Amino acid sequence: MARQKFVAGNWKMFTSAASGRALARAVAAGVTDDRVRVAVAPPYPYLALIAECLAGSRVGVAAQNLYPAHEGAFTGEVSPEMLKDVGCKYVILGHSERRHGLGERNEFINLKVRAAIDAGLDVILCVGETLEEREKDHTQQIIWRQLYDALAGFDRALVHRLTIAYEPVWAIGTGRTATPDQAQEVHAYIRGLARKAWDEQSAAALTIQYGGSVKAENARELMSQPDIDGALVGGASLKPESFLAIVAGAA
Ligand code: 13P
């Protein structure tokens, strides 16, 4: 069975209550069929508000992070249960802006993946190499390590609740996109790892998004590659026209 395409908008630390509400409403109005799975990831303070705006629509809500504990004395942190409680279906974990900007390590990301799955949140796990790592030809070993460590203990029977987002760090927010061939090569590698670690059927069921300067102009060609199952979109998800054009490119 063909995998359903999945397009998610990572709003990062952008929008306000008013602009987020307007953006969510416009996206919901534009997603009129179920051919493509769609989600948006607003900043924490707006999750409940956006979830309310999107209730009954075809657009799901994702958080951009979580803390791997049910509750406790963790000042400033947010638990998976709280995210579920305000209407999140997904959580983005391991984004490079957290790995590189905030020092998040694979082992900590693994705790987050486990906590998310246990709480009933579906995971979008980001992996990707830096420019230096690519130039040294270390891309595959970096991706292998990120996946191996972050998915330790993951039950392959839950593969339908996992999305891998391949986001080459050098393509994020830079306007520089991996070519469809470059992206497809890494996506095929990731699916091959899933085949080896799990089995053919689980690998075939795994959704692998591409992220890194995805725009209306390049989305269709990227997502027509055999192992590219959608997109994790940053900048272009902040305008309904560009985000909806990307969604259309996935159909
Ligand atoms: P841009 O689309 O702005 O390059 O961001 C990609 C990204 O980091 C999505 O998570």
PDB file of C-alpha atoms and ligand atoms in Angstrom:
ATOM      1  CA  MET A   1       0.000   0.000   0.000  1.00  0.00           C
ATOM      2  CA  ALA A   2       1.338   3.443  -0.889  1.00  0.00           C
ATOM      3  CA  ARG A   3       2.362   5.592   2.043  1.00  0.00           C
ATOM      4  CA  GLN A   4       0.233   8.671   2.634  1.00  0.00           C
ATOM      5  CA  LYS A   5       2.161  11.922   2.261  1.00  0.00           C
ATOM      6  CA  PHE A   6       2.560  13.961   5.449  1.00  0.00           C
ATOM      7  CA  VAL A   7       3.257  17.710   5.417  1.00  0.00           C
ATOM      8  CA  ALA A   8       3.906  19.503   8.721  1.00  0.00           C
ATOM      9  CA  GLY A   9       4.555  23.188   9.362  1.00  0.00           C
ATOM     10  CA  ASN A  10       7.060  23.988  12.097  1.00  0.00           C
ATOM     11  CA  TRP A  11       6.248  27.535  13.174  1.00  0.00           C
ATOM     12  CA  LYS A  12       9.356  27.625  15.412  1.00  0.00           C
ATOM     13  CA  MET A  13       9.364  30.787  17.590  1.00  0.00           C
ATOM     14  CA  PHE A  14       7.154  32.799  15.266  1.00  0.00           C
ATOM     15  CA  THR A  15       3.527  34.023  15.277  1.00  0.00           C
ATOM     16  CA  SER A  16       1.382  35.709  17.912  1.00  0.00           C
ATOM     17  CA  ALA A  17      -2.001  34.648  19.250  1.00  0.00           C
ATOM     18  CA  ALA A  18      -3.727  36.694  16.550  1.00  0.00           C
ATOM     19  CA  SER A  19      -1.479  35.811  13.624  1.00  0.00           C
ATOM     20  CA  GLY A  20      -1.350  32.143  14.634  1.00  0.00           C
ATOM     21  CA  ARG A  21      -5.119  31.951  14.797  1.00  0.00           C
ATOM     22  CA  ALA A  22      -5.458  33.538  11.365  1.00  0.00           C
ATOM     23  CA  LEU A  23      -2.812  31.241   9.908  1.00  0.00           C
ATOM     24  CA  ALA A  24      -4.411  28.113  11.409  1.00  0.00           C
ATOM     25  CA  ARG A  25      -7.845  29.075  10.124  1.00  0.00           C
ATOM     26  CA  ALA A  26      -6.551  29.715   6.631  1.00  0.00           C
ATOM     27  CA  VAL A  27      -4.663  26.421   6.577  1.00  0.00           C
ATOM     28  CA  ALA A  28      -7.707  24.507   7.845  1.00  0.00           C
ATOM     29  CA  ALA A  29      -9.902  26.128   5.195  1.00  0.00           C
ATOM     30  CA  GLY A  30      -7.434  25.107   2.484  1.00  0.00           C
ATOM     31  CA  VAL A  31      -7.036  21.461   3.491  1.00  0.00           C
ATOM     32  CA  THR A  32     -10.203  20.046   2.064  1.00  0.00           C
ATOM     33  CA  ASP A  33      -9.443  16.386   1.443  1.00  0.00           C
ATOM     34  CA  ASP A  34      -7.636  13.534   3.105  1.00  0.00           C
ATOM     35  CA  ARG A  35      -5.109  12.734   0.402  1.00  0.00           C
ATOM     36  CA  VAL A  36      -2.338  14.410   2.400  1.00  0.00           C
ATOM     37  CA  ARG A  37      -1.918  14.286   6.181  1.00  0.00           C
ATOM     38  CA  VAL A  38      -1.286  17.814   7.501  1.00  0.00           C
ATOM     39  CA  ALA A  39      -0.165  19.219  10.847  1.00  0.00           C
ATOM     40  CA  VAL A  40       1.109  22.515  12.255  1.00  0.00           C
ATOM     41  CA  ALA A  41       3.454  23.024  15.209  1.00  0.00           C
ATOM     42  CA  PRO A  42       2.815  26.348  16.981  1.00  0.00           C
ATOM     43  CA  PRO A  43       4.891  27.624  19.918  1.00  0.00           C
ATOM     44  CA  TYR A  44       3.902  26.248  23.354  1.00  0.00           C
ATOM     45  CA  PRO A  45       1.825  29.236  24.558  1.00  0.00           C
ATOM     46  CA  TYR A  46      -0.506  28.993  21.565  1.00  0.00           C
ATOM     47  CA  LEU A  47      -1.009  25.223  21.419  1.00  0.00           C
ATOM     48  CA  ALA A  48      -4.357  25.176  23.200  1.00  0.00           C
ATOM     49  CA  LEU A  49      -5.624  28.144  21.219  1.00  0.00           C
ATOM     50  CA  ILE A  50      -4.582  26.673  17.871  1.00  0.00           C
ATOM     51  CA  ALA A  51      -5.918  23.241  18.817  1.00  0.00           C
ATOM     52  CA  GLU A  52      -9.288  24.886  19.466  1.00  0.00           C
ATOM     53  CA  CYS A  53      -9.173  26.676  16.109  1.00  0.00           C
ATOM     54  CA  LEU A  54      -8.371  23.405  14.353  1.00  0.00           C
ATOM     55  CA  ALA A  55     -10.879  21.187  16.184  1.00  0.00           C
ATOM     56  CA  GLY A  56     -12.984  19.337  13.629  1.00  0.00           C
ATOM     57  CA  SER A  57     -10.614  20.252  10.779  1.00  0.00           C
ATOM     58  CA  ARG A  58      -8.266  17.934   8.873  1.00  0.00           C
ATOM     59  CA  VAL A  59      -5.189  19.618  10.353  1.00  0.00           C
ATOM     60  CA  GLY A  60      -3.474  18.103  13.388  1.00  0.00           C
ATOM     61  CA  VAL A  61      -1.499  19.919  16.059  1.00  0.00           C
ATOM     62  CA  ALA A  62       2.120  19.181  16.921  1.00  0.00           C
ATOM     63  CA  ALA A  63       4.282  20.467  19.770  1.00  0.00           C
ATOM     64  CA  GLN A  64       7.889  21.421  19.065  1.00  0.00           C
ATOM     65  CA  ASN A  65       9.366  19.739  22.143  1.00  0.00           C
ATOM     66  CA  LEU A  66       8.544  18.090  25.477  1.00  0.00           C
ATOM     67  CA  TYR A  67      10.203  17.156  28.734  1.00  0.00           C
ATOM     68  CA  PRO A  68      10.392  13.406  29.407  1.00  0.00           C
ATOM     69  CA  ALA A  69       8.557  13.172  32.741  1.00  0.00           C
ATOM     70  CA  HIS A  70       4.863  12.937  33.696  1.00  0.00           C
ATOM     71  CA  GLU A  71       5.060  15.823  36.150  1.00  0.00           C
ATOM     72  CA  GLY A  72       7.369  17.195  38.805  1.00  0.00           C
ATOM     73  CA  ALA A  73       9.646  19.996  39.851  1.00  0.00           C
ATOM     74  CA  PHE A  74      10.909  20.863  36.348  1.00  0.00           C
ATOM     75  CA  THR A  75      10.599  24.619  36.158  1.00  0.00           C
ATOM     76  CA  GLY A  76       9.815  25.837  32.677  1.00  0.00           C
ATOM     77  CA  GLU A  77       9.251  22.378  31.182  1.00  0.00           C
ATOM     78  CA  VAL A  78       6.153  20.780  29.615  1.00  0.00           C
ATOM     79  CA  SER A  79       5.137  17.114  29.924  1.00  0.00           C
ATOM     80  CA  PRO A  80       3.769  14.860  27.173  1.00  0.00           C
ATOM     81  CA  GLU A  81       0.508  14.509  29.099  1.00  0.00           C
ATOM     82  CA  MET A  82       0.059  18.284  29.134  1.00  0.00           C
ATOM     83  CA  LEU A  83       0.545  18.343  25.372  1.00  0.00           C
ATOM     84  CA  LYS A  84      -2.060  15.602  24.908  1.00  0.00           C
ATOM     85  CA  ASP A  85      -4.362  17.442  27.278  1.00  0.00           C
ATOM     86  CA  VAL A  86      -4.360  20.604  25.151  1.00  0.00           C
ATOM     87  CA  GLY A  87      -5.021  18.701  21.934  1.00  0.00           C
ATOM     88  CA  CYS A  88      -1.644  17.766  20.452  1.00  0.00           C
ATOM     89  CA  LYS A  89      -1.447  14.649  18.329  1.00  0.00           C
ATOM     90  CA  TYR A  90       2.241  14.919  17.443  1.00  0.00           C
ATOM     91  CA  VAL A  91       5.514  16.164  18.867  1.00  0.00           C
ATOM     92  CA  ILE A  92       8.653  17.182  16.960  1.00  0.00           C
ATOM     93  CA  LEU A  93      11.763  15.838  18.688  1.00  0.00           C
ATOM     94  CA  GLY A  94      15.482  16.166  18.041  1.00  0.00           C
ATOM     95  CA  HIS A  95      15.264  19.265  15.862  1.00  0.00           C
ATOM     96  CA  SER A  96      18.734  20.485  14.908  1.00  0.00           C
ATOM     97  CA  GLU A  97      18.029  23.877  16.451  1.00  0.00           C
ATOM     98  CA  ARG A  98      17.726  22.041  19.774  1.00  0.00           C
ATOM     99  CA  ARG A  99      20.606  19.636  19.125  1.00  0.00           C
ATOM    100  CA  HIS A 100      23.042  22.336  18.033  1.00  0.00           C
ATOM    101  CA  GLY A 101      21.681  25.471  19.694  1.00  0.00           C
ATOM    102  CA  LEU A 102      20.753  23.935  23.045  1.00  0.00           C
ATOM    103  CA  GLY A 103      23.078  20.948  23.264  1.00  0.00           C
ATOM    104  CA  GLU A 104      20.436  18.196  23.154  1.00  0.00           C
ATOM    105  CA  ARG A 105      22.028  14.779  22.867  1.00  0.00           C
ATOM    106  CA  ASN A 106      20.778  11.556  21.316  1.00  0.00           C
ATOM    107  CA  GLU A 107      20.342   9.835  24.694  1.00  0.00           C
ATOM    108  CA  PHE A 108      18.103  12.633  25.969  1.00  0.00           C
ATOM    109  CA  ILE A 109      16.144  12.588  22.723  1.00  0.00           C
ATOM    110  CA  ASN A 110      15.631   8.851  23.262  1.00  0.00           C
ATOM    111  CA  LEU A 111      14.019   9.561  26.649  1.00  0.00           C
ATOM    112  CA  LYS A 112      11.730  12.042  24.928  1.00  0.00           C
ATOM    113  CA  VAL A 113      10.760   9.574  22.193  1.00  0.00           C
ATOM    114  CA  ARG A 114       9.877   6.972  24.835  1.00  0.00           C
ATOM    115  CA  ALA A 115       7.896   9.476  26.909  1.00  0.00           C
ATOM    116  CA  ALA A 116       5.982  10.723  23.880  1.00  0.00           C
ATOM    117  CA  ILE A 117       5.052   7.258  22.672  1.00  0.00           C
ATOM    118  CA  ASP A 118       4.030   6.161  26.177  1.00  0.00           C
ATOM    119  CA  ALA A 119       1.776   9.199  26.519  1.00  0.00           C
ATOM    120  CA  GLY A 120       0.110   8.577  23.152  1.00  0.00           C
ATOM    121  CA  LEU A 121       1.814  11.329  21.146  1.00  0.00           C
ATOM    122  CA  ASP A 122       3.058  10.458  17.669  1.00  0.00           C
ATOM    123  CA  VAL A 123       6.679  11.403  17.072  1.00  0.00           C
ATOM    124  CA  ILE A 124       8.353  13.385  14.300  1.00  0.00           C
ATOM    125  CA  LEU A 125      12.023  12.648  14.913  1.00  0.00           C
ATOM    126  CA  CYS A 126      14.476  14.974  13.162  1.00  0.00           C
ATOM    127  CA  VAL A 127      17.895  13.820  12.002  1.00  0.00           C
ATOM    128  CA  GLY A 128      20.479  15.435   9.758  1.00  0.00           C
ATOM    129  CA  GLU A 129      24.119  16.207   9.202  1.00  0.00           C
ATOM    130  CA  THR A 130      25.965  19.539   9.320  1.00  0.00           C
ATOM    131  CA  LEU A 131      27.790  20.896   6.290  1.00  0.00           C
ATOM    132  CA  GLU A 132      31.116  19.905   7.792  1.00  0.00           C
ATOM    133  CA  GLU A 133      29.913  16.363   8.358  1.00  0.00           C
ATOM    134  CA  ARG A 134      28.641  16.128   4.779  1.00  0.00           C
ATOM    135  CA  GLU A 135      31.896  17.458   3.372  1.00  0.00           C
ATOM    136  CA  LYS A 136      33.824  14.862   5.354  1.00  0.00           C
ATOM    137  CA  ASP A 137      31.518  12.195   3.915  1.00  0.00           C
ATOM    138  CA  HIS A 138      30.154  11.371   7.374  1.00  0.00           C
ATOM    139  CA  THR A 139      26.469  11.833   6.529  1.00  0.00           C
ATOM    140  CA  GLN A 140      25.481   8.177   6.772  1.00  0.00           C
ATOM    141  CA  GLN A 141      27.317   7.515  10.001  1.00  0.00           C
ATOM    142  CA  ILE A 142      25.822  10.614  11.644  1.00  0.00           C
ATOM    143  CA  ILE A 143      22.297   9.661  10.603  1.00  0.00           C
ATOM    144  CA  TRP A 144      22.844   6.060  11.709  1.00  0.00           C
ATOM    145  CA  ARG A 145      24.010   7.193  15.165  1.00  0.00           C
ATOM    146  CA  GLN A 146      21.137   9.664  15.572  1.00  0.00           C
ATOM    147  CA  LEU A 147      18.566   7.015  14.664  1.00  0.00           C
ATOM    148  CA  TYR A 148      20.167   4.147  16.539  1.00  0.00           C
ATOM    149  CA  ASP A 149      20.427   6.114  19.789  1.00  0.00           C
ATOM    150  CA  ALA A 150      17.171   8.067  19.606  1.00  0.00           C
ATOM    151  CA  LEU A 151      15.121   4.972  18.721  1.00  0.00           C
ATOM    152  CA  ALA A 152      16.674   2.552  21.220  1.00  0.00           C
ATOM    153  CA  GLY A 153      13.843   0.440  22.616  1.00  0.00           C
ATOM    154  CA  PHE A 154      11.340   1.569  19.972  1.00  0.00           C
ATOM    155  CA  ASP A 155       8.756  -1.094  19.176  1.00  0.00           C
ATOM    156  CA  ARG A 156       8.555  -1.633  15.404  1.00  0.00           C
ATOM    157  CA  ALA A 157       4.849  -2.460  15.769  1.00  0.00           C
ATOM    158  CA  LEU A 158       4.355   1.287  16.442  1.00  0.00           C
ATOM    159  CA  VAL A 159       6.026   2.400  13.204  1.00  0.00           C
ATOM    160  CA  HIS A 160       2.765   4.054  12.070  1.00  0.00           C
ATOM    161  CA  ARG A 161       3.226   6.484  15.017  1.00  0.00           C
ATOM    162  CA  LEU A 162       6.732   7.500  13.953  1.00  0.00           C
ATOM    163  CA  THR A 163       7.870   9.920  11.271  1.00  0.00           C
ATOM    164  CA  ILE A 164      11.531  10.540  10.546  1.00  0.00           C
ATOM    165  CA  ALA A 165      12.292  14.035   9.252  1.00  0.00           C
ATOM    166  CA  TYR A 166      15.566  14.211   7.364  1.00  0.00           C
ATOM    167  CA  GLU A 167      16.700  17.813   7.773  1.00  0.00           C
ATOM    168  CA  PRO A 168      20.233  18.497   6.561  1.00  0.00           C
ATOM    169  CA  VAL A 169      21.414  21.275   8.891  1.00  0.00           C
ATOM    170  CA  TRP A 170      23.030  23.168   6.005  1.00  0.00           C
ATOM    171  CA  ALA A 171      19.648  23.445   4.265  1.00  0.00           C
ATOM    172  CA  ILE A 172      17.625  24.790   7.212  1.00  0.00           C
ATOM    173  CA  GLY A 173      16.679  28.439   6.900  1.00  0.00           C
ATOM    174  CA  THR A 174      19.506  28.970   4.418  1.00  0.00           C
ATOM    175  CA  GLY A 175      17.569  28.934   1.176  1.00  0.00           C
ATOM    176  CA  ARG A 176      19.873  26.098   0.173  1.00  0.00           C
ATOM    177  CA  THR A 177      17.887  22.927  -0.464  1.00  0.00           C
ATOM    178  CA  ALA A 178      19.200  19.415  -0.888  1.00  0.00           C
ATOM    179  CA  THR A 179      18.616  18.412  -4.495  1.00  0.00           C
ATOM    180  CA  PRO A 180      15.923  15.777  -4.950  1.00  0.00           C
ATOM    181  CA  ASP A 181      18.699  13.256  -5.681  1.00  0.00           C
ATOM    182  CA  GLN A 182      20.703  14.189  -2.571  1.00  0.00           C
ATOM    183  CA  ALA A 183      17.605  13.952  -0.393  1.00  0.00           C
ATOM    184  CA  GLN A 184      16.385  10.713  -1.995  1.00  0.00           C
ATOM    185  CA  GLU A 185      19.786   9.110  -1.408  1.00  0.00           C
ATOM    186  CA  VAL A 186      19.607   9.781   2.348  1.00  0.00           C
ATOM    187  CA  HIS A 187      15.929   8.820   2.551  1.00  0.00           C
ATOM    188  CA  ALA A 188      16.681   5.495   0.858  1.00  0.00           C
ATOM    189  CA  TYR A 189      19.531   4.996   3.311  1.00  0.00           C
ATOM    190  CA  ILE A 190      17.185   5.646   6.272  1.00  0.00           C
ATOM    191  CA  ARG A 191      14.604   3.206   4.904  1.00  0.00           C
ATOM    192  CA  GLY A 192      17.385   0.662   4.390  1.00  0.00           C
ATOM    193  CA  LEU A 193      18.378   1.020   8.044  1.00  0.00           C
ATOM    194  CA  ALA A 194      14.774   0.406   9.079  1.00  0.00           C
ATOM    195  CA  ARG A 195      14.707  -2.693   6.857  1.00  0.00           C
ATOM    196  CA  LYS A 196      17.852  -4.043   8.511  1.00  0.00           C
ATOM    197  CA  ALA A 197      16.873  -3.146  12.075  1.00  0.00           C
ATOM    198  CA  TRP A 198      13.224  -4.212  11.731  1.00  0.00           C
ATOM    199  CA  ASP A 199      11.867  -5.858   8.573  1.00  0.00           C
ATOM    200  CA  GLU A 200      10.629  -5.093   5.066  1.00  0.00           C
ATOM    201  CA  GLN A 201       7.041  -4.405   6.066  1.00  0.00           C
ATOM    202  CA  SER A 202       7.944  -1.955   8.864  1.00  0.00           C
ATOM    203  CA  ALA A 203      10.444  -0.170   6.615  1.00  0.00           C
ATOM    204  CA  ALA A 204       7.809   0.165   3.897  1.00  0.00           C
ATOM    205  CA  ALA A 205       5.377   1.661   6.433  1.00  0.00           C
ATOM    206  CA  LEU A 206       7.835   4.266   7.757  1.00  0.00           C
ATOM    207  CA  THR A 207       7.048   7.887   6.818  1.00  0.00           C
ATOM    208  CA  ILE A 208      10.177   9.918   6.028  1.00  0.00           C
ATOM    209  CA  GLN A 209       9.764  13.674   5.560  1.00  0.00           C
ATOM    210  CA  TYR A 210      12.321  16.010   4.051  1.00  0.00           C
ATOM    211  CA  GLY A 211      12.968  19.385   5.689  1.00  0.00           C
ATOM    212  CA  GLY A 212      15.241  22.271   4.782  1.00  0.00           C
ATOM    213  CA  SER A 213      14.117  25.248   2.706  1.00  0.00           C
ATOM    214  CA  VAL A 214      11.090  23.454   1.268  1.00  0.00           C
ATOM    215  CA  LYS A 215       9.083  25.952  -0.775  1.00  0.00           C
ATOM    216  CA  ALA A 216       6.154  25.846  -3.154  1.00  0.00           C
ATOM    217  CA  GLU A 217       8.670  25.839  -6.032  1.00  0.00           C
ATOM    218  CA  ASN A 218      10.663  22.768  -5.008  1.00  0.00           C
ATOM    219  CA  ALA A 219       8.136  20.765  -2.987  1.00  0.00           C
ATOM    220  CA  ARG A 220       6.559  18.724  -5.754  1.00  0.00           C
ATOM    221  CA  GLU A 221       9.845  17.500  -7.195  1.00  0.00           C
ATOM    222  CA  LEU A 222      11.239  16.606  -3.770  1.00  0.00           C
ATOM    223  CA  MET A 223       8.102  14.729  -2.750  1.00  0.00           C
ATOM    224  CA  SER A 224       7.910  12.830  -6.040  1.00  0.00           C
ATOM    225  CA  GLN A 225      11.061  10.917  -5.068  1.00  0.00           C
ATOM    226  CA  PRO A 226      10.246   7.322  -4.123  1.00  0.00           C
ATOM    227  CA  ASP A 227      11.367   7.574  -0.486  1.00  0.00           C
ATOM    228  CA  ILE A 228      10.319  11.161   0.265  1.00  0.00           C
ATOM    229  CA  ASP A 229       6.949  10.931   1.962  1.00  0.00           C
ATOM    230  CA  GLY A 230       6.298  14.570   2.732  1.00  0.00           C
ATOM    231  CA  ALA A 231       7.884  17.672   4.175  1.00  0.00           C
ATOM    232  CA  LEU A 232       8.661  19.389   7.455  1.00  0.00           C
ATOM    233  CA  VAL A 233       8.393  23.034   6.529  1.00  0.00           C
ATOM    234  CA  GLY A 234       9.801  25.996   8.450  1.00  0.00           C
ATOM    235  CA  GLY A 235       9.694  29.477   6.918  1.00  0.00           C
ATOM    236  CA  ALA A 236       7.215  28.641   4.157  1.00  0.00           C
ATOM    237  CA  SER A 237       4.699  27.326   6.717  1.00  0.00           C
ATOM    238  CA  LEU A 238       4.148  30.845   8.105  1.00  0.00           C
ATOM    239  CA  LYS A 239       2.094  31.966   5.110  1.00  0.00           C
ATOM    240  CA  PRO A 240      -1.054  30.026   4.228  1.00  0.00           C
ATOM    241  CA  GLU A 241      -0.484  30.434   0.464  1.00  0.00           C
ATOM    242  CA  SER A 242       2.988  28.925   0.472  1.00  0.00           C
ATOM    243  CA  PHE A 243       2.134  26.190   2.979  1.00  0.00           C
ATOM    244  CA  LEU A 244      -1.014  25.188   1.097  1.00  0.00           C
ATOM    245  CA  ALA A 245       0.913  25.158  -2.182  1.00  0.00           C
ATOM    246  CA  ILE A 246       3.346  22.690  -0.592  1.00  0.00           C
ATOM    247  CA  VAL A 247       0.428  20.559   0.605  1.00  0.00           C
ATOM    248  CA  ALA A 248      -0.960  20.639  -2.930  1.00  0.00           C
ATOM    249  CA  GLY A 249       2.449  19.558  -4.216  1.00  0.00           C
ATOM    250  CA  ALA A 250       2.220  16.429  -2.081  1.00  0.00           C
ATOM    251  CA  ALA A 251      -1.141  15.301  -3.454  1.00  0.00           C
TER     252      ALA A 251
HETATM  253  P1  13P B   1      13.092  26.023   6.750  1.00  0.00           P
HETATM  254  O1  13P B   1      11.996  25.436   5.916  1.00  0.00           O
HETATM  255  O2  13P B   1      12.823  27.429   7.201  1.00  0.00           O
HETATM  256  O3  13P B   1      14.437  25.832   6.104  1.00  0.00           O
HETATM  257  O4  13P B   1      13.124  25.175   8.125  1.00  0.00           O
HETATM  258  C1  13P B   1      13.148  23.787   8.047  1.00  0.00           C
HETATM  259  C2  13P B   1      12.950  23.258   9.412  1.00  0.00           C
HETATM  260  O5  13P B   1      13.816  23.376  10.271  1.00  0.00           O
HETATM  261  C3  13P B   1      11.676  22.596   9.721  1.00  0.00           C
HETATM  262  O6  13P B   1      11.709  21.960  10.951  1.00  0.00           O
END
